[in-house]
Amino acid sequence: MVGPVGTVAELWRYPVKSMRGERVPSAPAGEQGLAGDRHWAAIDAETGKVVSAKRPSLWAAMLQCAAAYVDQPDEAGSPAPVRITLPDGREVRTDDPDRDRRLSDALGRPVRLESCRPEGAVYELATVDLHGLEAPEPDRLTDAPVGMFAPPGTFFDAGTLHLITTASLDAFAGTHPEGVWDVRRFRPNLVVRLDRALEDDFPENGWVGRPIAIGSDAQAAVLAPMPRCVMTTLAQGALPRDPTIMRTIAARNRQTIPGAGVYACAGVLANLTAPGVIAVGDPVSVGASA
């Protein structure tokens, strides 16, 4: 698949790592991804680790919080105030002096908000999510580095851009029609609607190793299929908990990531290589592999 493949159907950013994000009509994009994406994170005041709902026994309440910018951040990543809606409906802003106390009260554990990734930052997740479906101790927790392929200071787990196609979501829904296959479970930046039906249920798997163009200027390099984790199964907002979501992904789309293992995947991971403004309706094209 080379050439035009579809259009941007939805555009999302997540101002605070592991909180629900906001759907936007357009956003500048550059080396640090969509402007304002994963700009903030909560840090566990006791351990110094980055808070992540990948450890739901401790941080599932993060997905009951929603974050949205009060003012639009610019492409340089300059700080902008974020309004956080807490699980009980009350609001706190990142520029409020008592923000950490109020968020800590809501989460039941002391945290502090930071807008720059600390040196050596890690988060906790199950070994099955770190090592794939063949993890020898799936229930054991381990530390994973934040920002393996992302610019310094950012709070991305790996790369700066996540894409998923409507074709993949439709394929999963066909296998588990009782499930709620809402894009919010997968926390993508771009949801791509294809121009035509394809025989491959998961067409973005074929984009790995290829460049993509989004709109008139933005470009990205597709790095790998996107491994999924327990977060896809958790309740968030109106979405119910559903463990069958991960089972369905594992049954339909296991992908080998060289040197890493076999993972249940949905969507692809990319890094921005050329800046531009991305908007809903923009064309998406896939280039030839190098």
PDB file of C-alpha atoms in Angstrom:
ATOM      1  CA  MET A   1       0.000   0.000   0.000  1.00  0.00           C
ATOM      2  CA  VAL A   2       1.795   3.118  -1.293  1.00  0.00           C
ATOM      3  CA  GLY A   3       0.203   6.502  -1.974  1.00  0.00           C
ATOM      4  CA  PRO A   4      -2.989   8.077  -0.558  1.00  0.00           C
ATOM      5  CA  VAL A   5      -4.719   5.745   1.890  1.00  0.00           C
ATOM      6  CA  GLY A   6      -7.301   7.833   3.723  1.00  0.00           C
ATOM      7  CA  THR A   7      -8.032  10.879   5.834  1.00  0.00           C
ATOM      8  CA  VAL A   8      -7.751  11.947   9.456  1.00  0.00           C
ATOM      9  CA  ALA A   9     -11.151  11.137  10.946  1.00  0.00           C
ATOM     10  CA  GLU A  10     -10.341  12.124  14.543  1.00  0.00           C
ATOM     11  CA  LEU A  11      -7.498  13.966  16.257  1.00  0.00           C
ATOM     12  CA  TRP A  12      -6.724  13.507  19.962  1.00  0.00           C
ATOM     13  CA  ARG A  13      -4.200  14.755  22.485  1.00  0.00           C
ATOM     14  CA  TYR A  14      -3.681  13.887  26.135  1.00  0.00           C
ATOM     15  CA  PRO A  15      -2.452  16.861  28.183  1.00  0.00           C
ATOM     16  CA  VAL A  16      -1.762  14.719  31.280  1.00  0.00           C
ATOM     17  CA  LYS A  17      -0.298  11.234  30.951  1.00  0.00           C
ATOM     18  CA  SER A  18      -2.809   8.463  31.807  1.00  0.00           C
ATOM     19  CA  MET A  19      -5.752  10.868  32.077  1.00  0.00           C
ATOM     20  CA  ARG A  20      -8.506  11.015  29.481  1.00  0.00           C
ATOM     21  CA  GLY A  21      -7.707  13.447  26.708  1.00  0.00           C
ATOM     22  CA  GLU A  22      -9.444  15.879  24.400  1.00  0.00           C
ATOM     23  CA  ARG A  23     -10.622  15.630  20.805  1.00  0.00           C
ATOM     24  CA  VAL A  24      -9.482  18.637  18.763  1.00  0.00           C
ATOM     25  CA  PRO A  25     -10.150  19.840  15.196  1.00  0.00           C
ATOM     26  CA  SER A  26      -6.501  20.686  14.500  1.00  0.00           C
ATOM     27  CA  ALA A  27      -3.138  21.009  16.220  1.00  0.00           C
ATOM     28  CA  PRO A  28       0.438  21.965  15.349  1.00  0.00           C
ATOM     29  CA  ALA A  29       2.770  18.976  15.282  1.00  0.00           C
ATOM     30  CA  GLY A  30       6.533  18.804  15.504  1.00  0.00           C
ATOM     31  CA  GLU A  31       9.432  16.948  17.060  1.00  0.00           C
ATOM     32  CA  GLN A  32       7.526  16.597  20.354  1.00  0.00           C
ATOM     33  CA  GLY A  33       4.355  15.294  18.709  1.00  0.00           C
ATOM     34  CA  LEU A  34       1.062  17.163  18.739  1.00  0.00           C
ATOM     35  CA  ALA A  35       1.451  20.443  20.619  1.00  0.00           C
ATOM     36  CA  GLY A  36       0.678  19.823  24.288  1.00  0.00           C
ATOM     37  CA  ASP A  37       0.399  16.050  24.049  1.00  0.00           C
ATOM     38  CA  ARG A  38       1.617  14.281  27.221  1.00  0.00           C
ATOM     39  CA  HIS A  39       3.058  17.595  28.403  1.00  0.00           C
ATOM     40  CA  TRP A  40       2.194  16.874  32.037  1.00  0.00           C
ATOM     41  CA  ALA A  41       2.446  13.809  34.240  1.00  0.00           C
ATOM     42  CA  ALA A  42       1.772  12.967  37.850  1.00  0.00           C
ATOM     43  CA  ILE A  43       4.757  11.751  39.860  1.00  0.00           C
ATOM     44  CA  ASP A  44       4.302   9.425  42.839  1.00  0.00           C
ATOM     45  CA  ALA A  45       5.650  11.498  45.731  1.00  0.00           C
ATOM     46  CA  GLU A  46       6.664   8.371  47.655  1.00  0.00           C
ATOM     47  CA  THR A  47       8.536   6.474  44.924  1.00  0.00           C
ATOM     48  CA  GLY A  48       9.414   9.191  42.395  1.00  0.00           C
ATOM     49  CA  LYS A  49       7.958   7.024  39.605  1.00  0.00           C
ATOM     50  CA  VAL A  50       5.734   8.385  36.844  1.00  0.00           C
ATOM     51  CA  VAL A  51       2.087   7.599  37.533  1.00  0.00           C
ATOM     52  CA  SER A  52       0.576   5.281  34.923  1.00  0.00           C
ATOM     53  CA  ALA A  53      -2.750   3.466  34.724  1.00  0.00           C
ATOM     54  CA  LYS A  54      -0.739   0.511  33.419  1.00  0.00           C
ATOM     55  CA  ARG A  55      -0.673  -0.338  37.131  1.00  0.00           C
ATOM     56  CA  PRO A  56      -4.449  -0.211  37.633  1.00  0.00           C
ATOM     57  CA  SER A  57      -4.422  -1.586  41.173  1.00  0.00           C
ATOM     58  CA  LEU A  58      -2.840   1.703  42.220  1.00  0.00           C
ATOM     59  CA  TRP A  59      -3.711   4.229  39.518  1.00  0.00           C
ATOM     60  CA  ALA A  60      -6.975   3.209  37.802  1.00  0.00           C
ATOM     61  CA  ALA A  61      -8.522   6.468  39.070  1.00  0.00           C
ATOM     62  CA  MET A  62      -6.290   8.366  36.623  1.00  0.00           C
ATOM     63  CA  LEU A  63      -8.617   7.258  33.819  1.00  0.00           C
ATOM     64  CA  GLN A  64     -11.536   8.754  35.706  1.00  0.00           C
ATOM     65  CA  CYS A  65      -9.843  12.156  35.411  1.00  0.00           C
ATOM     66  CA  ALA A  66     -10.114  14.190  32.202  1.00  0.00           C
ATOM     67  CA  ALA A  67      -7.665  16.864  31.039  1.00  0.00           C
ATOM     68  CA  ALA A  68      -8.129  19.677  28.510  1.00  0.00           C
ATOM     69  CA  TYR A  69      -6.177  22.840  27.726  1.00  0.00           C
ATOM     70  CA  VAL A  70      -7.593  26.175  28.833  1.00  0.00           C
ATOM     71  CA  ASP A  71      -5.443  27.963  26.226  1.00  0.00           C
ATOM     72  CA  GLN A  72      -4.003  26.388  23.117  1.00  0.00           C
ATOM     73  CA  PRO A  73      -0.358  25.279  23.490  1.00  0.00           C
ATOM     74  CA  ASP A  74       2.042  26.224  20.710  1.00  0.00           C
ATOM     75  CA  GLU A  75       4.216  23.940  18.607  1.00  0.00           C
ATOM     76  CA  ALA A  76       7.274  24.788  20.712  1.00  0.00           C
ATOM     77  CA  GLY A  77       5.660  23.057  23.666  1.00  0.00           C
ATOM     78  CA  SER A  78       5.415  26.161  25.825  1.00  0.00           C
ATOM     79  CA  PRO A  79       3.495  25.484  29.051  1.00  0.00           C
ATOM     80  CA  ALA A  80      -0.232  26.168  28.890  1.00  0.00           C
ATOM     81  CA  PRO A  81      -2.784  25.783  31.694  1.00  0.00           C
ATOM     82  CA  VAL A  82      -4.712  22.513  31.766  1.00  0.00           C
ATOM     83  CA  ARG A  83      -8.135  22.049  33.365  1.00  0.00           C
ATOM     84  CA  ILE A  84      -8.403  18.675  35.109  1.00  0.00           C
ATOM     85  CA  THR A  85     -11.842  17.301  35.872  1.00  0.00           C
ATOM     86  CA  LEU A  86     -11.542  15.011  38.887  1.00  0.00           C
ATOM     87  CA  PRO A  87     -13.559  11.792  39.338  1.00  0.00           C
ATOM     88  CA  ASP A  88     -16.156  13.574  41.499  1.00  0.00           C
ATOM     89  CA  GLY A  89     -16.683  16.269  38.844  1.00  0.00           C
ATOM     90  CA  ARG A  90     -14.749  19.031  40.585  1.00  0.00           C
ATOM     91  CA  GLU A  91     -12.098  20.867  38.587  1.00  0.00           C
ATOM     92  CA  VAL A  92      -8.528  21.936  39.271  1.00  0.00           C
ATOM     93  CA  ARG A  93      -6.093  23.713  36.975  1.00  0.00           C
ATOM     94  CA  THR A  94      -2.388  23.091  36.584  1.00  0.00           C
ATOM     95  CA  ASP A  95      -1.744  26.739  37.500  1.00  0.00           C
ATOM     96  CA  ASP A  96      -3.688  26.441  40.786  1.00  0.00           C
ATOM     97  CA  PRO A  97      -1.332  26.654  43.802  1.00  0.00           C
ATOM     98  CA  ASP A  98      -3.028  23.716  45.543  1.00  0.00           C
ATOM     99  CA  ARG A  99      -3.229  21.483  42.449  1.00  0.00           C
ATOM    100  CA  ASP A 100      -1.004  18.715  43.893  1.00  0.00           C
ATOM    101  CA  ARG A 101      -2.958  18.453  47.129  1.00  0.00           C
ATOM    102  CA  ARG A 102      -6.296  18.297  45.354  1.00  0.00           C
ATOM    103  CA  LEU A 103      -5.117  15.692  42.848  1.00  0.00           C
ATOM    104  CA  SER A 104      -3.522  13.659  45.650  1.00  0.00           C
ATOM    105  CA  ASP A 105      -6.810  13.694  47.572  1.00  0.00           C
ATOM    106  CA  ALA A 106      -8.657  12.471  44.482  1.00  0.00           C
ATOM    107  CA  LEU A 107      -6.187   9.647  43.822  1.00  0.00           C
ATOM    108  CA  GLY A 108      -5.792   8.627  47.454  1.00  0.00           C
ATOM    109  CA  ARG A 109      -1.998   8.844  47.299  1.00  0.00           C
ATOM    110  CA  PRO A 110       0.423  11.815  47.330  1.00  0.00           C
ATOM    111  CA  VAL A 111       1.455  12.961  43.858  1.00  0.00           C
ATOM    112  CA  ARG A 112       2.900  16.058  42.243  1.00  0.00           C
ATOM    113  CA  LEU A 113       2.368  17.312  38.700  1.00  0.00           C
ATOM    114  CA  GLU A 114       5.405  17.972  36.542  1.00  0.00           C
ATOM    115  CA  SER A 115       5.759  19.301  33.005  1.00  0.00           C
ATOM    116  CA  CYS A 116       9.272  18.020  32.302  1.00  0.00           C
ATOM    117  CA  ARG A 117      10.319  14.396  32.505  1.00  0.00           C
ATOM    118  CA  PRO A 118      12.787  13.774  35.336  1.00  0.00           C
ATOM    119  CA  GLU A 119      16.118  12.170  34.495  1.00  0.00           C
ATOM    120  CA  GLY A 120      15.808   8.386  34.549  1.00  0.00           C
ATOM    121  CA  ALA A 121      12.014   8.450  34.821  1.00  0.00           C
ATOM    122  CA  VAL A 122      10.262   5.079  34.950  1.00  0.00           C
ATOM    123  CA  TYR A 123       6.724   3.801  35.340  1.00  0.00           C
ATOM    124  CA  GLU A 124       5.415   0.442  36.553  1.00  0.00           C
ATOM    125  CA  LEU A 125       3.645  -2.189  34.476  1.00  0.00           C
ATOM    126  CA  ALA A 126       3.100  -5.933  34.415  1.00  0.00           C
ATOM    127  CA  THR A 127       5.827  -8.039  32.800  1.00  0.00           C
ATOM    128  CA  VAL A 128       3.255  -9.366  30.332  1.00  0.00           C
ATOM    129  CA  ASP A 129       2.835  -5.816  29.019  1.00  0.00           C
ATOM    130  CA  LEU A 130       6.592  -5.230  28.897  1.00  0.00           C
ATOM    131  CA  HIS A 131       7.693  -8.529  27.361  1.00  0.00           C
ATOM    132  CA  GLY A 132       4.646  -9.492  25.347  1.00  0.00           C
ATOM    133  CA  LEU A 133       2.398 -12.516  25.367  1.00  0.00           C
ATOM    134  CA  GLU A 134       5.204 -14.909  26.312  1.00  0.00           C
ATOM    135  CA  ALA A 135       6.171 -13.213  29.591  1.00  0.00           C
ATOM    136  CA  PRO A 136       7.245 -15.899  32.107  1.00  0.00           C
ATOM    137  CA  GLU A 137       5.834 -13.983  35.098  1.00  0.00           C
ATOM    138  CA  PRO A 138       2.822 -12.047  33.783  1.00  0.00           C
ATOM    139  CA  ASP A 139       1.671 -10.951  37.244  1.00  0.00           C
ATOM    140  CA  ARG A 140       5.005  -9.488  38.300  1.00  0.00           C
ATOM    141  CA  LEU A 141       5.481  -5.722  38.139  1.00  0.00           C
ATOM    142  CA  THR A 142       8.555  -4.193  36.599  1.00  0.00           C
ATOM    143  CA  ASP A 143       9.896  -0.725  35.892  1.00  0.00           C
ATOM    144  CA  ALA A 144       9.906   0.535  32.301  1.00  0.00           C
ATOM    145  CA  PRO A 145      11.698   3.669  31.078  1.00  0.00           C
ATOM    146  CA  VAL A 146       9.635   6.634  29.946  1.00  0.00           C
ATOM    147  CA  GLY A 147      10.406   7.998  26.484  1.00  0.00           C
ATOM    148  CA  MET A 148      12.475   5.244  24.854  1.00  0.00           C
ATOM    149  CA  PHE A 149      12.233   6.809  21.375  1.00  0.00           C
ATOM    150  CA  ALA A 150      10.865  10.235  22.322  1.00  0.00           C
ATOM    151  CA  PRO A 151      12.609  13.598  22.769  1.00  0.00           C
ATOM    152  CA  PRO A 152      14.140  14.417  26.162  1.00  0.00           C
ATOM    153  CA  GLY A 153      11.751  15.851  28.727  1.00  0.00           C
ATOM    154  CA  THR A 154       8.571  14.377  27.200  1.00  0.00           C
ATOM    155  CA  PHE A 155       6.292  11.862  28.904  1.00  0.00           C
ATOM    156  CA  PHE A 156       5.608   9.543  25.962  1.00  0.00           C
ATOM    157  CA  ASP A 157       6.137   5.860  26.704  1.00  0.00           C
ATOM    158  CA  ALA A 158       7.961   5.419  23.411  1.00  0.00           C
ATOM    159  CA  GLY A 159       7.337   7.490  20.236  1.00  0.00           C
ATOM    160  CA  THR A 160       5.529  10.775  19.753  1.00  0.00           C
ATOM    161  CA  LEU A 161       2.581   9.751  17.569  1.00  0.00           C
ATOM    162  CA  HIS A 162       0.064   6.916  17.672  1.00  0.00           C
ATOM    163  CA  LEU A 163      -2.215   6.084  14.732  1.00  0.00           C
ATOM    164  CA  ILE A 164      -5.030   3.569  14.360  1.00  0.00           C
ATOM    165  CA  THR A 165      -7.384   2.932  11.444  1.00  0.00           C
ATOM    166  CA  THR A 166     -11.137   2.569  11.547  1.00  0.00           C
ATOM    167  CA  ALA A 167     -10.599  -0.696   9.633  1.00  0.00           C
ATOM    168  CA  SER A 168      -8.760  -2.198  12.613  1.00  0.00           C
ATOM    169  CA  LEU A 169     -11.456  -1.114  15.044  1.00  0.00           C
ATOM    170  CA  ASP A 170     -14.124  -2.585  12.762  1.00  0.00           C
ATOM    171  CA  ALA A 171     -12.218  -5.875  12.520  1.00  0.00           C
ATOM    172  CA  PHE A 172     -11.944  -6.182  16.290  1.00  0.00           C
ATOM    173  CA  ALA A 173     -15.610  -5.271  16.707  1.00  0.00           C
ATOM    174  CA  GLY A 174     -16.560  -8.004  14.254  1.00  0.00           C
ATOM    175  CA  THR A 175     -14.887 -10.558  16.515  1.00  0.00           C
ATOM    176  CA  HIS A 176     -16.255  -9.191  19.805  1.00  0.00           C
ATOM    177  CA  PRO A 177     -19.441  -7.320  18.849  1.00  0.00           C
ATOM    178  CA  GLU A 178     -20.606  -7.104  22.458  1.00  0.00           C
ATOM    179  CA  GLY A 179     -17.603  -4.932  23.292  1.00  0.00           C
ATOM    180  CA  VAL A 180     -17.503  -1.146  23.161  1.00  0.00           C
ATOM    181  CA  TRP A 181     -14.713  -0.508  20.630  1.00  0.00           C
ATOM    182  CA  ASP A 182     -14.500   3.190  21.300  1.00  0.00           C
ATOM    183  CA  VAL A 183     -11.264   4.858  20.124  1.00  0.00           C
ATOM    184  CA  ARG A 184     -10.823   6.276  23.620  1.00  0.00           C
ATOM    185  CA  ARG A 185      -9.767   2.832  24.837  1.00  0.00           C
ATOM    186  CA  PHE A 186      -6.700   3.031  22.599  1.00  0.00           C
ATOM    187  CA  ARG A 187      -5.606   6.635  23.228  1.00  0.00           C
ATOM    188  CA  PRO A 188      -4.572   7.359  19.622  1.00  0.00           C
ATOM    189  CA  ASN A 189      -3.514  10.719  18.283  1.00  0.00           C
ATOM    190  CA  LEU A 190      -4.858  10.072  14.790  1.00  0.00           C
ATOM    191  CA  VAL A 191      -7.775   7.910  13.761  1.00  0.00           C
ATOM    192  CA  VAL A 192      -7.434   7.267  10.021  1.00  0.00           C
ATOM    193  CA  ARG A 193     -10.441   6.417   7.869  1.00  0.00           C
ATOM    194  CA  LEU A 194      -9.393   4.543   4.736  1.00  0.00           C
ATOM    195  CA  ASP A 195     -10.521   5.651   1.298  1.00  0.00           C
ATOM    196  CA  ARG A 196     -11.321   2.112   0.235  1.00  0.00           C
ATOM    197  CA  ALA A 197     -11.907  -1.309   1.733  1.00  0.00           C
ATOM    198  CA  LEU A 198      -8.873  -3.581   1.873  1.00  0.00           C
ATOM    199  CA  GLU A 199      -8.470  -7.325   2.251  1.00  0.00           C
ATOM    200  CA  ASP A 200      -6.162  -6.794   5.240  1.00  0.00           C
ATOM    201  CA  ASP A 201      -8.166  -6.261   8.422  1.00  0.00           C
ATOM    202  CA  PHE A 202      -5.237  -4.398  10.016  1.00  0.00           C
ATOM    203  CA  PRO A 203      -3.718  -2.347   7.182  1.00  0.00           C
ATOM    204  CA  GLU A 204      -1.503  -0.148   9.354  1.00  0.00           C
ATOM    205  CA  ASN A 205       0.660  -3.197  10.145  1.00  0.00           C
ATOM    206  CA  GLY A 206       1.959  -2.757   6.603  1.00  0.00           C
ATOM    207  CA  TRP A 207       3.005   0.834   7.271  1.00  0.00           C
ATOM    208  CA  VAL A 208       5.833  -0.172   9.624  1.00  0.00           C
ATOM    209  CA  GLY A 209       9.179   0.967   8.256  1.00  0.00           C
ATOM    210  CA  ARG A 210       7.539   3.421   5.866  1.00  0.00           C
ATOM    211  CA  PRO A 211       7.179   7.213   5.907  1.00  0.00           C
ATOM    212  CA  ILE A 212       3.732   8.766   6.017  1.00  0.00           C
ATOM    213  CA  ALA A 213       2.591  12.234   5.042  1.00  0.00           C
ATOM    214  CA  ILE A 214      -0.257  13.915   6.913  1.00  0.00           C
ATOM    215  CA  GLY A 215      -1.827  17.014   5.394  1.00  0.00           C
ATOM    216  CA  SER A 216       0.360  19.382   3.421  1.00  0.00           C
ATOM    217  CA  ASP A 217       3.473  19.446   5.627  1.00  0.00           C
ATOM    218  CA  ALA A 218       3.630  16.986   8.519  1.00  0.00           C
ATOM    219  CA  GLN A 219       5.528  13.749   8.027  1.00  0.00           C
ATOM    220  CA  ALA A 220       6.234  10.793  10.286  1.00  0.00           C
ATOM    221  CA  ALA A 221       8.217   7.569  10.322  1.00  0.00           C
ATOM    222  CA  VAL A 222       6.256   4.488  11.386  1.00  0.00           C
ATOM    223  CA  LEU A 223       8.376   2.579  13.891  1.00  0.00           C
ATOM    224  CA  ALA A 224       6.435  -0.494  15.005  1.00  0.00           C
ATOM    225  CA  PRO A 225       3.028  -1.998  15.674  1.00  0.00           C
ATOM    226  CA  MET A 226       1.543  -0.596  18.871  1.00  0.00           C
ATOM    227  CA  PRO A 227       1.607  -3.169  21.698  1.00  0.00           C
ATOM    228  CA  ARG A 228      -1.483  -2.999  23.849  1.00  0.00           C
ATOM    229  CA  CYS A 229      -1.792  -3.351  27.615  1.00  0.00           C
ATOM    230  CA  VAL A 230      -4.332  -3.649  30.398  1.00  0.00           C
ATOM    231  CA  MET A 231      -5.343   0.006  29.962  1.00  0.00           C
ATOM    232  CA  THR A 232      -7.500  -0.947  26.953  1.00  0.00           C
ATOM    233  CA  THR A 233      -9.706  -3.028  29.249  1.00  0.00           C
ATOM    234  CA  LEU A 234     -10.228  -0.519  32.051  1.00  0.00           C
ATOM    235  CA  ALA A 235     -13.307   1.566  32.755  1.00  0.00           C
ATOM    236  CA  GLN A 236     -12.923   5.208  31.829  1.00  0.00           C
ATOM    237  CA  GLY A 237     -15.688   7.759  31.806  1.00  0.00           C
ATOM    238  CA  ALA A 238     -18.745   6.025  30.375  1.00  0.00           C
ATOM    239  CA  LEU A 239     -16.727   3.102  28.951  1.00  0.00           C
ATOM    240  CA  PRO A 240     -17.112  -0.109  30.978  1.00  0.00           C
ATOM    241  CA  ARG A 241     -14.363  -2.467  32.060  1.00  0.00           C
ATOM    242  CA  ASP A 242     -14.011  -5.282  29.521  1.00  0.00           C
ATOM    243  CA  PRO A 243     -11.180  -7.854  29.802  1.00  0.00           C
ATOM    244  CA  THR A 244     -12.322  -9.422  26.518  1.00  0.00           C
ATOM    245  CA  ILE A 245     -10.934  -6.384  24.673  1.00  0.00           C
ATOM    246  CA  MET A 246      -7.343  -7.582  25.211  1.00  0.00           C
ATOM    247  CA  ARG A 247      -8.244 -11.198  24.558  1.00  0.00           C
ATOM    248  CA  THR A 248      -9.746 -10.187  21.221  1.00  0.00           C
ATOM    249  CA  ILE A 249      -6.689  -8.139  20.231  1.00  0.00           C
ATOM    250  CA  ALA A 250      -4.431 -11.071  21.139  1.00  0.00           C
ATOM    251  CA  ALA A 251      -6.557 -13.483  19.119  1.00  0.00           C
ATOM    252  CA  ARG A 252      -6.747 -11.294  16.013  1.00  0.00           C
ATOM    253  CA  ASN A 253      -3.514  -9.317  15.763  1.00  0.00           C
ATOM    254  CA  ARG A 254      -0.398 -10.780  17.346  1.00  0.00           C
ATOM    255  CA  GLN A 255       2.682  -9.094  15.942  1.00  0.00           C
ATOM    256  CA  THR A 256       6.362  -9.878  16.393  1.00  0.00           C
ATOM    257  CA  ILE A 257       8.505  -6.874  17.253  1.00  0.00           C
ATOM    258  CA  PRO A 258      12.103  -7.829  16.436  1.00  0.00           C
ATOM    259  CA  GLY A 259      14.246  -8.125  19.523  1.00  0.00           C
ATOM    260  CA  ALA A 260      11.308  -7.549  21.849  1.00  0.00           C
ATOM    261  CA  GLY A 261       8.752 -10.363  21.594  1.00  0.00           C
ATOM    262  CA  VAL A 262       5.241 -11.150  20.424  1.00  0.00           C
ATOM    263  CA  TYR A 263       2.527  -8.663  21.342  1.00  0.00           C
ATOM    264  CA  ALA A 264      -1.194  -8.125  21.003  1.00  0.00           C
ATOM    265  CA  CYS A 265      -1.186  -5.005  18.813  1.00  0.00           C
ATOM    266  CA  ALA A 266      -3.617  -2.376  17.609  1.00  0.00           C
ATOM    267  CA  GLY A 267      -2.441   0.604  15.566  1.00  0.00           C
ATOM    268  CA  VAL A 268       1.121   1.748  14.996  1.00  0.00           C
ATOM    269  CA  LEU A 269       3.724   3.851  16.762  1.00  0.00           C
ATOM    270  CA  ALA A 270       5.490   6.677  14.894  1.00  0.00           C
ATOM    271  CA  ASN A 271       7.757   9.677  15.344  1.00  0.00           C
ATOM    272  CA  LEU A 272       7.178  13.022  13.642  1.00  0.00           C
ATOM    273  CA  THR A 273       9.975  13.792  11.183  1.00  0.00           C
ATOM    274  CA  ALA A 274       8.688  17.041   9.653  1.00  0.00           C
ATOM    275  CA  PRO A 275       6.475  19.664  11.344  1.00  0.00           C
ATOM    276  CA  GLY A 276       3.081  20.878  10.227  1.00  0.00           C
ATOM    277  CA  VAL A 277      -0.456  21.587  11.337  1.00  0.00           C
ATOM    278  CA  ILE A 278      -2.603  18.439  11.355  1.00  0.00           C
ATOM    279  CA  ALA A 279      -6.372  18.770  11.018  1.00  0.00           C
ATOM    280  CA  VAL A 280      -9.388  16.522  10.792  1.00  0.00           C
ATOM    281  CA  GLY A 281     -10.007  15.810   7.113  1.00  0.00           C
ATOM    282  CA  ASP A 282      -6.326  15.943   6.145  1.00  0.00           C
ATOM    283  CA  PRO A 283      -5.190  13.325   3.629  1.00  0.00           C
ATOM    284  CA  VAL A 284      -2.842  10.569   4.787  1.00  0.00           C
ATOM    285  CA  SER A 285      -0.355   9.006   2.373  1.00  0.00           C
ATOM    286  CA  VAL A 286       2.060   6.132   2.850  1.00  0.00           C
ATOM    287  CA  GLY A 287       5.470   6.160   1.174  1.00  0.00           C
ATOM    288  CA  ALA A 288       7.683   3.334  -0.017  1.00  0.00           C
ATOM    289  CA  SER A 289       9.922   1.569   2.487  1.00  0.00           C
ATOM    290  CA  ALA A 290      13.567   2.614   2.535  1.00  0.00           C
TER     291      ALA A 290
END
